[in-house]
Amino acid sequence: MTSTVPALGTRTAEGSALQAVLLDMDGTLVDTEGFWWDVEVEVFAALGHTLDDAWRHVVVGGPMTRSAGFLIEATGAAITLAELTVLLNQGFEDRIDRALPLMPGAARLLAELSAHEIPTALVSASHRRIIDRVMTSLGPEHFSFSVAGDEVARTKPYPDPYLLAATRLGVDPARCAVVEDTATGVAAAEAAGCRVVAVPSVAPIAPAPRRTVVTSLEEVDLPFLQGLMTFLG
């Protein structure tokens, strides 16, 4: 049976094959960065503290231990990191159970990568319990596997999650295209040696070597990602 999916070249220059695509979750594939902030505001309000909106740029995109730890220190709230983590995860789960909007272009990109059998992994700083719930909406069939923030010793902005994903896929990190929405995630991917597409969600991200900035995931498709491999330094 002949496939109806048009063939796409896997190389844009000699030795420049795209081997895998690694995708962030919150703010990249699902429109949830605002959910986390709303939950943080509500939890701290119940503790008698008001969060400064300027802190949103500090906590976005990072591991929960860093974000929650910063907010505890900034507010002086009488709560432990472990207690706060439970409250934040519960609040976030309540929100995604009510609604989980995908980012524009996310469903189309995942379907395209699957159709062309591009090895794809989800790499997130969120905990496993959150990823598994979100995966139901994204479609687990689109991913070879996922890497959760509570499954690595050092999560973003360290390169460990992306290096782990590349190792599990058996590919060269330099031949991986990563799509991220925050400076923290971009730093992790670049430290791993990957090519990065930044789609800023909350805070701006400037273009840089090995980094391409776009305004929407709708600008990203397979030929675009393959094109990132053309000029490898």
PDB file of C-alpha atoms in Angstrom:
ATOM      1  CA  MET A   1       0.000   0.000   0.000  1.00  0.00           C
ATOM      2  CA  THR A   2       1.402   3.358  -1.008  1.00  0.00           C
ATOM      3  CA  SER A   3       1.579   6.015   1.705  1.00  0.00           C
ATOM      4  CA  THR A   4      -0.395   9.201   1.133  1.00  0.00           C
ATOM      5  CA  VAL A   5       2.161  11.149   3.189  1.00  0.00           C
ATOM      6  CA  PRO A   6       4.526  13.045   0.872  1.00  0.00           C
ATOM      7  CA  ALA A   7       8.165  12.061   1.268  1.00  0.00           C
ATOM      8  CA  LEU A   8      10.395  14.676   2.851  1.00  0.00           C
ATOM      9  CA  GLY A   9      14.155  14.725   2.535  1.00  0.00           C
ATOM     10  CA  THR A  10      15.917  13.869   5.745  1.00  0.00           C
ATOM     11  CA  ARG A  11      19.033  15.871   4.856  1.00  0.00           C
ATOM     12  CA  THR A  12      19.465  19.493   3.971  1.00  0.00           C
ATOM     13  CA  ALA A  13      23.257  19.210   3.583  1.00  0.00           C
ATOM     14  CA  GLU A  14      25.764  16.409   3.737  1.00  0.00           C
ATOM     15  CA  GLY A  15      25.768  14.955   7.237  1.00  0.00           C
ATOM     16  CA  SER A  16      23.103  17.323   8.519  1.00  0.00           C
ATOM     17  CA  ALA A  17      20.219  14.921   9.185  1.00  0.00           C
ATOM     18  CA  LEU A  18      17.566  15.808  11.713  1.00  0.00           C
ATOM     19  CA  GLN A  19      17.595  12.795  14.009  1.00  0.00           C
ATOM     20  CA  ALA A  20      14.948  13.705  16.582  1.00  0.00           C
ATOM     21  CA  VAL A  21      12.621  16.409  17.866  1.00  0.00           C
ATOM     22  CA  LEU A  22      12.434  17.123  21.600  1.00  0.00           C
ATOM     23  CA  LEU A  23       9.486  19.155  22.833  1.00  0.00           C
ATOM     24  CA  ASP A  24       8.796  21.062  26.022  1.00  0.00           C
ATOM     25  CA  MET A  25       5.257  20.837  27.407  1.00  0.00           C
ATOM     26  CA  ASP A  26       3.932  23.789  29.451  1.00  0.00           C
ATOM     27  CA  GLY A  27       3.653  26.923  27.340  1.00  0.00           C
ATOM     28  CA  THR A  28       5.009  25.114  24.279  1.00  0.00           C
ATOM     29  CA  LEU A  29       2.457  22.418  23.458  1.00  0.00           C
ATOM     30  CA  VAL A  30      -0.216  23.270  26.030  1.00  0.00           C
ATOM     31  CA  ASP A  31      -1.278  26.755  27.086  1.00  0.00           C
ATOM     32  CA  THR A  32      -0.672  26.206  30.797  1.00  0.00           C
ATOM     33  CA  GLU A  33       2.052  28.642  31.907  1.00  0.00           C
ATOM     34  CA  GLY A  34      -0.729  30.956  33.110  1.00  0.00           C
ATOM     35  CA  PHE A  35      -2.306  28.053  35.022  1.00  0.00           C
ATOM     36  CA  TRP A  36       0.793  27.631  37.172  1.00  0.00           C
ATOM     37  CA  TRP A  37       0.927  31.324  38.072  1.00  0.00           C
ATOM     38  CA  ASP A  38      -2.788  31.434  38.879  1.00  0.00           C
ATOM     39  CA  VAL A  39      -2.406  28.433  41.181  1.00  0.00           C
ATOM     40  CA  GLU A  40       0.620  29.990  42.891  1.00  0.00           C
ATOM     41  CA  VAL A  41      -1.311  33.229  43.445  1.00  0.00           C
ATOM     42  CA  GLU A  42      -4.282  31.356  44.935  1.00  0.00           C
ATOM     43  CA  VAL A  43      -2.200  29.130  47.203  1.00  0.00           C
ATOM     44  CA  PHE A  44      -0.213  32.023  48.623  1.00  0.00           C
ATOM     45  CA  ALA A  45      -3.359  34.128  49.027  1.00  0.00           C
ATOM     46  CA  ALA A  46      -4.756  31.340  51.213  1.00  0.00           C
ATOM     47  CA  LEU A  47      -1.535  31.582  53.227  1.00  0.00           C
ATOM     48  CA  GLY A  48      -2.034  35.323  53.641  1.00  0.00           C
ATOM     49  CA  HIS A  49       0.473  36.538  51.050  1.00  0.00           C
ATOM     50  CA  THR A  50       0.148  38.493  47.806  1.00  0.00           C
ATOM     51  CA  LEU A  51       2.533  37.603  45.000  1.00  0.00           C
ATOM     52  CA  ASP A  52       4.239  40.386  43.087  1.00  0.00           C
ATOM     53  CA  ASP A  53       3.407  40.044  39.390  1.00  0.00           C
ATOM     54  CA  ALA A  54       7.057  40.760  38.580  1.00  0.00           C
ATOM     55  CA  TRP A  55       7.946  37.411  40.148  1.00  0.00           C
ATOM     56  CA  ARG A  56       6.110  35.617  37.364  1.00  0.00           C
ATOM     57  CA  HIS A  57       9.125  36.000  35.077  1.00  0.00           C
ATOM     58  CA  VAL A  58      11.360  34.550  37.795  1.00  0.00           C
ATOM     59  CA  VAL A  59       9.369  31.359  38.332  1.00  0.00           C
ATOM     60  CA  VAL A  60       8.275  30.607  34.761  1.00  0.00           C
ATOM     61  CA  GLY A  61       9.794  27.592  33.075  1.00  0.00           C
ATOM     62  CA  GLY A  62      11.825  26.299  35.989  1.00  0.00           C
ATOM     63  CA  PRO A  63      11.546  23.199  38.152  1.00  0.00           C
ATOM     64  CA  MET A  64       8.956  23.366  40.892  1.00  0.00           C
ATOM     65  CA  THR A  65      11.618  23.126  43.604  1.00  0.00           C
ATOM     66  CA  ARG A  66      13.213  26.330  42.318  1.00  0.00           C
ATOM     67  CA  SER A  67       9.974  28.218  41.691  1.00  0.00           C
ATOM     68  CA  ALA A  68       8.309  27.175  44.945  1.00  0.00           C
ATOM     69  CA  GLY A  69      11.483  27.751  46.917  1.00  0.00           C
ATOM     70  CA  PHE A  70      11.812  31.259  45.523  1.00  0.00           C
ATOM     71  CA  LEU A  71       8.214  32.128  46.428  1.00  0.00           C
ATOM     72  CA  ILE A  72       8.571  30.798  49.967  1.00  0.00           C
ATOM     73  CA  GLU A  73      11.708  32.881  50.488  1.00  0.00           C
ATOM     74  CA  ALA A  74      10.234  35.978  48.830  1.00  0.00           C
ATOM     75  CA  THR A  75       7.033  35.922  50.883  1.00  0.00           C
ATOM     76  CA  GLY A  76       8.267  34.394  54.132  1.00  0.00           C
ATOM     77  CA  ALA A  77       5.279  32.048  54.045  1.00  0.00           C
ATOM     78  CA  ALA A  78       5.096  29.470  56.838  1.00  0.00           C
ATOM     79  CA  ILE A  79       5.038  26.390  54.620  1.00  0.00           C
ATOM     80  CA  THR A  80       7.599  23.757  53.700  1.00  0.00           C
ATOM     81  CA  LEU A  81       8.712  23.081  50.145  1.00  0.00           C
ATOM     82  CA  ALA A  82       7.195  19.595  50.281  1.00  0.00           C
ATOM     83  CA  GLU A  83       3.831  20.928  51.494  1.00  0.00           C
ATOM     84  CA  LEU A  84       3.768  23.663  48.864  1.00  0.00           C
ATOM     85  CA  THR A  85       4.624  21.220  46.075  1.00  0.00           C
ATOM     86  CA  VAL A  86       1.601  19.096  46.942  1.00  0.00           C
ATOM     87  CA  LEU A  87      -0.722  22.123  46.944  1.00  0.00           C
ATOM     88  CA  LEU A  88       0.599  23.432  43.630  1.00  0.00           C
ATOM     89  CA  ASN A  89       0.318  20.078  41.872  1.00  0.00           C
ATOM     90  CA  GLN A  90      -3.211  19.575  43.190  1.00  0.00           C
ATOM     91  CA  GLY A  91      -4.272  23.039  42.074  1.00  0.00           C
ATOM     92  CA  PHE A  92      -2.771  22.545  38.637  1.00  0.00           C
ATOM     93  CA  GLU A  93      -4.432  19.164  38.200  1.00  0.00           C
ATOM     94  CA  ASP A  94      -7.804  20.696  39.069  1.00  0.00           C
ATOM     95  CA  ARG A  95      -7.319  23.262  36.305  1.00  0.00           C
ATOM     96  CA  ILE A  96      -6.246  20.883  33.570  1.00  0.00           C
ATOM     97  CA  ASP A  97      -9.141  18.568  34.457  1.00  0.00           C
ATOM     98  CA  ARG A  98     -11.479  21.465  33.658  1.00  0.00           C
ATOM     99  CA  ALA A  99      -9.740  22.615  30.480  1.00  0.00           C
ATOM    100  CA  LEU A 100      -6.453  21.958  28.717  1.00  0.00           C
ATOM    101  CA  PRO A 101      -6.009  24.239  25.706  1.00  0.00           C
ATOM    102  CA  LEU A 102      -3.348  23.260  23.208  1.00  0.00           C
ATOM    103  CA  MET A 103      -1.101  25.945  21.768  1.00  0.00           C
ATOM    104  CA  PRO A 104      -1.959  26.950  18.183  1.00  0.00           C
ATOM    105  CA  GLY A 105      -0.174  24.614  15.801  1.00  0.00           C
ATOM    106  CA  ALA A 106       0.627  21.951  18.416  1.00  0.00           C
ATOM    107  CA  ALA A 107      -1.777  19.258  17.217  1.00  0.00           C
ATOM    108  CA  ARG A 108      -0.764  19.789  13.593  1.00  0.00           C
ATOM    109  CA  LEU A 109       2.974  19.598  14.370  1.00  0.00           C
ATOM    110  CA  LEU A 110       2.628  16.425  16.449  1.00  0.00           C
ATOM    111  CA  ALA A 111       0.569  14.778  13.718  1.00  0.00           C
ATOM    112  CA  GLU A 112       3.152  15.742  11.083  1.00  0.00           C
ATOM    113  CA  LEU A 113       6.080  14.379  13.089  1.00  0.00           C
ATOM    114  CA  SER A 114       4.194  11.136  13.696  1.00  0.00           C
ATOM    115  CA  ALA A 115       3.204  10.801  10.043  1.00  0.00           C
ATOM    116  CA  HIS A 116       6.849  11.015   8.983  1.00  0.00           C
ATOM    117  CA  GLU A 117       8.025   8.790  11.857  1.00  0.00           C
ATOM    118  CA  ILE A 118      10.348  11.408  13.322  1.00  0.00           C
ATOM    119  CA  PRO A 119      11.590  10.239  16.753  1.00  0.00           C
ATOM    120  CA  THR A 120       9.939  12.610  19.217  1.00  0.00           C
ATOM    121  CA  ALA A 121      10.166  12.939  23.003  1.00  0.00           C
ATOM    122  CA  LEU A 122       8.475  15.178  25.528  1.00  0.00           C
ATOM    123  CA  VAL A 123      10.982  16.815  27.898  1.00  0.00           C
ATOM    124  CA  SER A 124       9.385  18.746  30.756  1.00  0.00           C
ATOM    125  CA  ALA A 125      10.269  20.143  34.164  1.00  0.00           C
ATOM    126  CA  SER A 126       6.778  19.165  35.350  1.00  0.00           C
ATOM    127  CA  HIS A 127       6.353  16.137  37.579  1.00  0.00           C
ATOM    128  CA  ARG A 128       5.414  12.730  36.210  1.00  0.00           C
ATOM    129  CA  ARG A 129       1.906  12.859  37.668  1.00  0.00           C
ATOM    130  CA  ILE A 130       1.240  16.068  35.704  1.00  0.00           C
ATOM    131  CA  ILE A 131       2.810  14.840  32.461  1.00  0.00           C
ATOM    132  CA  ASP A 132       0.758  11.652  32.457  1.00  0.00           C
ATOM    133  CA  ARG A 133      -2.473  13.660  32.757  1.00  0.00           C
ATOM    134  CA  VAL A 134      -1.483  16.064  29.995  1.00  0.00           C
ATOM    135  CA  MET A 135      -0.367  13.212  27.736  1.00  0.00           C
ATOM    136  CA  THR A 136      -3.966  12.041  27.551  1.00  0.00           C
ATOM    137  CA  SER A 137      -4.849  15.230  25.665  1.00  0.00           C
ATOM    138  CA  LEU A 138      -1.645  15.455  23.602  1.00  0.00           C
ATOM    139  CA  GLY A 139      -1.798  11.839  22.490  1.00  0.00           C
ATOM    140  CA  PRO A 140       0.871   9.511  23.910  1.00  0.00           C
ATOM    141  CA  GLU A 141       1.162   7.843  20.522  1.00  0.00           C
ATOM    142  CA  HIS A 142       3.009  10.931  19.249  1.00  0.00           C
ATOM    143  CA  PHE A 143       5.941  10.392  21.616  1.00  0.00           C
ATOM    144  CA  SER A 144       8.581   7.695  22.012  1.00  0.00           C
ATOM    145  CA  PHE A 145       8.650   8.574  25.726  1.00  0.00           C
ATOM    146  CA  SER A 146       8.631  11.526  28.098  1.00  0.00           C
ATOM    147  CA  VAL A 147      11.157  12.862  30.611  1.00  0.00           C
ATOM    148  CA  ALA A 148       9.749  14.393  33.826  1.00  0.00           C
ATOM    149  CA  GLY A 149      11.409  16.932  36.078  1.00  0.00           C
ATOM    150  CA  ASP A 150      11.186  14.677  39.110  1.00  0.00           C
ATOM    151  CA  GLU A 151      12.908  11.811  37.294  1.00  0.00           C
ATOM    152  CA  VAL A 152      16.298  13.458  36.804  1.00  0.00           C
ATOM    153  CA  ALA A 153      18.801  14.578  39.428  1.00  0.00           C
ATOM    154  CA  ARG A 154      19.089  17.977  37.769  1.00  0.00           C
ATOM    155  CA  THR A 155      16.289  19.341  35.620  1.00  0.00           C
ATOM    156  CA  LYS A 156      16.168  22.494  33.488  1.00  0.00           C
ATOM    157  CA  PRO A 157      18.153  24.784  33.184  1.00  0.00           C
ATOM    158  CA  TYR A 158      20.704  21.970  33.387  1.00  0.00           C
ATOM    159  CA  PRO A 159      21.185  19.956  30.171  1.00  0.00           C
ATOM    160  CA  ASP A 160      20.528  16.614  31.860  1.00  0.00           C
ATOM    161  CA  PRO A 161      16.901  16.098  30.670  1.00  0.00           C
ATOM    162  CA  TYR A 162      17.792  16.727  27.040  1.00  0.00           C
ATOM    163  CA  LEU A 163      20.954  14.654  27.202  1.00  0.00           C
ATOM    164  CA  LEU A 164      18.930  11.816  28.729  1.00  0.00           C
ATOM    165  CA  ALA A 165      16.321  12.067  25.952  1.00  0.00           C
ATOM    166  CA  ALA A 166      18.998  11.987  23.231  1.00  0.00           C
ATOM    167  CA  THR A 167      20.687   8.995  24.880  1.00  0.00           C
ATOM    168  CA  ARG A 168      17.432   7.061  25.146  1.00  0.00           C
ATOM    169  CA  LEU A 169      16.697   7.760  21.478  1.00  0.00           C
ATOM    170  CA  GLY A 170      20.248   6.841  20.498  1.00  0.00           C
ATOM    171  CA  VAL A 171      20.844  10.136  18.679  1.00  0.00           C
ATOM    172  CA  ASP A 172      23.382  12.960  18.671  1.00  0.00           C
ATOM    173  CA  PRO A 173      22.114  15.982  20.662  1.00  0.00           C
ATOM    174  CA  ALA A 174      23.556  18.237  17.937  1.00  0.00           C
ATOM    175  CA  ARG A 175      21.164  16.563  15.460  1.00  0.00           C
ATOM    176  CA  CYS A 176      18.140  17.220  17.700  1.00  0.00           C
ATOM    177  CA  ALA A 177      15.741  20.118  17.290  1.00  0.00           C
ATOM    178  CA  VAL A 178      14.277  21.354  20.574  1.00  0.00           C
ATOM    179  CA  VAL A 179      11.173  23.538  20.877  1.00  0.00           C
ATOM    180  CA  GLU A 180      10.969  25.602  24.069  1.00  0.00           C
ATOM    181  CA  ASP A 181       9.038  28.629  25.360  1.00  0.00           C
ATOM    182  CA  THR A 182      11.178  29.911  28.258  1.00  0.00           C
ATOM    183  CA  ALA A 183      14.733  31.067  28.802  1.00  0.00           C
ATOM    184  CA  THR A 184      15.199  28.277  31.351  1.00  0.00           C
ATOM    185  CA  GLY A 185      14.273  25.585  28.839  1.00  0.00           C
ATOM    186  CA  VAL A 186      16.329  27.216  26.091  1.00  0.00           C
ATOM    187  CA  ALA A 187      19.364  27.267  28.384  1.00  0.00           C
ATOM    188  CA  ALA A 188      18.959  23.552  29.093  1.00  0.00           C
ATOM    189  CA  ALA A 189      18.642  22.620  25.423  1.00  0.00           C
ATOM    190  CA  GLU A 190      21.575  24.776  24.348  1.00  0.00           C
ATOM    191  CA  ALA A 191      23.769  23.413  27.137  1.00  0.00           C
ATOM    192  CA  ALA A 192      22.985  19.941  25.772  1.00  0.00           C
ATOM    193  CA  GLY A 193      24.200  21.057  22.335  1.00  0.00           C
ATOM    194  CA  CYS A 194      20.816  20.972  20.605  1.00  0.00           C
ATOM    195  CA  ARG A 195      19.410  23.300  17.966  1.00  0.00           C
ATOM    196  CA  VAL A 196      16.653  25.367  19.558  1.00  0.00           C
ATOM    197  CA  VAL A 197      13.422  26.922  18.361  1.00  0.00           C
ATOM    198  CA  ALA A 198      12.148  29.389  20.957  1.00  0.00           C
ATOM    199  CA  VAL A 199       8.453  30.258  20.990  1.00  0.00           C
ATOM    200  CA  PRO A 200       8.312  32.765  23.898  1.00  0.00           C
ATOM    201  CA  SER A 201       5.210  32.451  26.081  1.00  0.00           C
ATOM    202  CA  VAL A 202       5.614  34.787  29.071  1.00  0.00           C
ATOM    203  CA  ALA A 203       8.955  36.565  28.728  1.00  0.00           C
ATOM    204  CA  PRO A 204      10.814  37.564  25.550  1.00  0.00           C
ATOM    205  CA  ILE A 205      13.716  35.470  24.276  1.00  0.00           C
ATOM    206  CA  ALA A 206      16.362  36.991  22.020  1.00  0.00           C
ATOM    207  CA  PRO A 207      17.755  35.226  18.929  1.00  0.00           C
ATOM    208  CA  ALA A 208      21.264  33.778  19.285  1.00  0.00           C
ATOM    209  CA  PRO A 209      23.614  31.361  17.530  1.00  0.00           C
ATOM    210  CA  ARG A 210      22.008  27.898  17.266  1.00  0.00           C
ATOM    211  CA  ARG A 211      18.701  29.503  18.335  1.00  0.00           C
ATOM    212  CA  THR A 212      15.746  30.559  16.171  1.00  0.00           C
ATOM    213  CA  VAL A 213      12.934  32.623  17.660  1.00  0.00           C
ATOM    214  CA  VAL A 214       9.403  32.479  16.238  1.00  0.00           C
ATOM    215  CA  THR A 215       6.163  34.042  17.415  1.00  0.00           C
ATOM    216  CA  SER A 216       3.979  30.954  17.179  1.00  0.00           C
ATOM    217  CA  LEU A 217       4.204  27.197  16.864  1.00  0.00           C
ATOM    218  CA  GLU A 218       2.178  27.628  13.696  1.00  0.00           C
ATOM    219  CA  GLU A 219       5.429  28.763  12.044  1.00  0.00           C
ATOM    220  CA  VAL A 220       7.093  25.441  12.831  1.00  0.00           C
ATOM    221  CA  ASP A 221       6.789  22.364  10.624  1.00  0.00           C
ATOM    222  CA  LEU A 222       9.039  19.473   9.649  1.00  0.00           C
ATOM    223  CA  PRO A 223      10.846  21.240   6.765  1.00  0.00           C
ATOM    224  CA  PHE A 224      11.474  24.178   9.119  1.00  0.00           C
ATOM    225  CA  LEU A 225      13.020  21.869  11.721  1.00  0.00           C
ATOM    226  CA  GLN A 226      15.082  20.060   9.104  1.00  0.00           C
ATOM    227  CA  GLY A 227      16.366  23.403   7.911  1.00  0.00           C
ATOM    228  CA  LEU A 228      17.882  24.080  11.339  1.00  0.00           C
ATOM    229  CA  MET A 229      20.403  21.338  10.605  1.00  0.00           C
ATOM    230  CA  THR A 230      21.740  22.972   7.440  1.00  0.00           C
ATOM    231  CA  PHE A 231      24.568  24.896   9.048  1.00  0.00           C
ATOM    232  CA  LEU A 232      26.010  22.903  11.890  1.00  0.00           C
ATOM    233  CA  GLY A 233      29.037  24.468  13.574  1.00  0.00           C
TER     234      GLY A 233
END
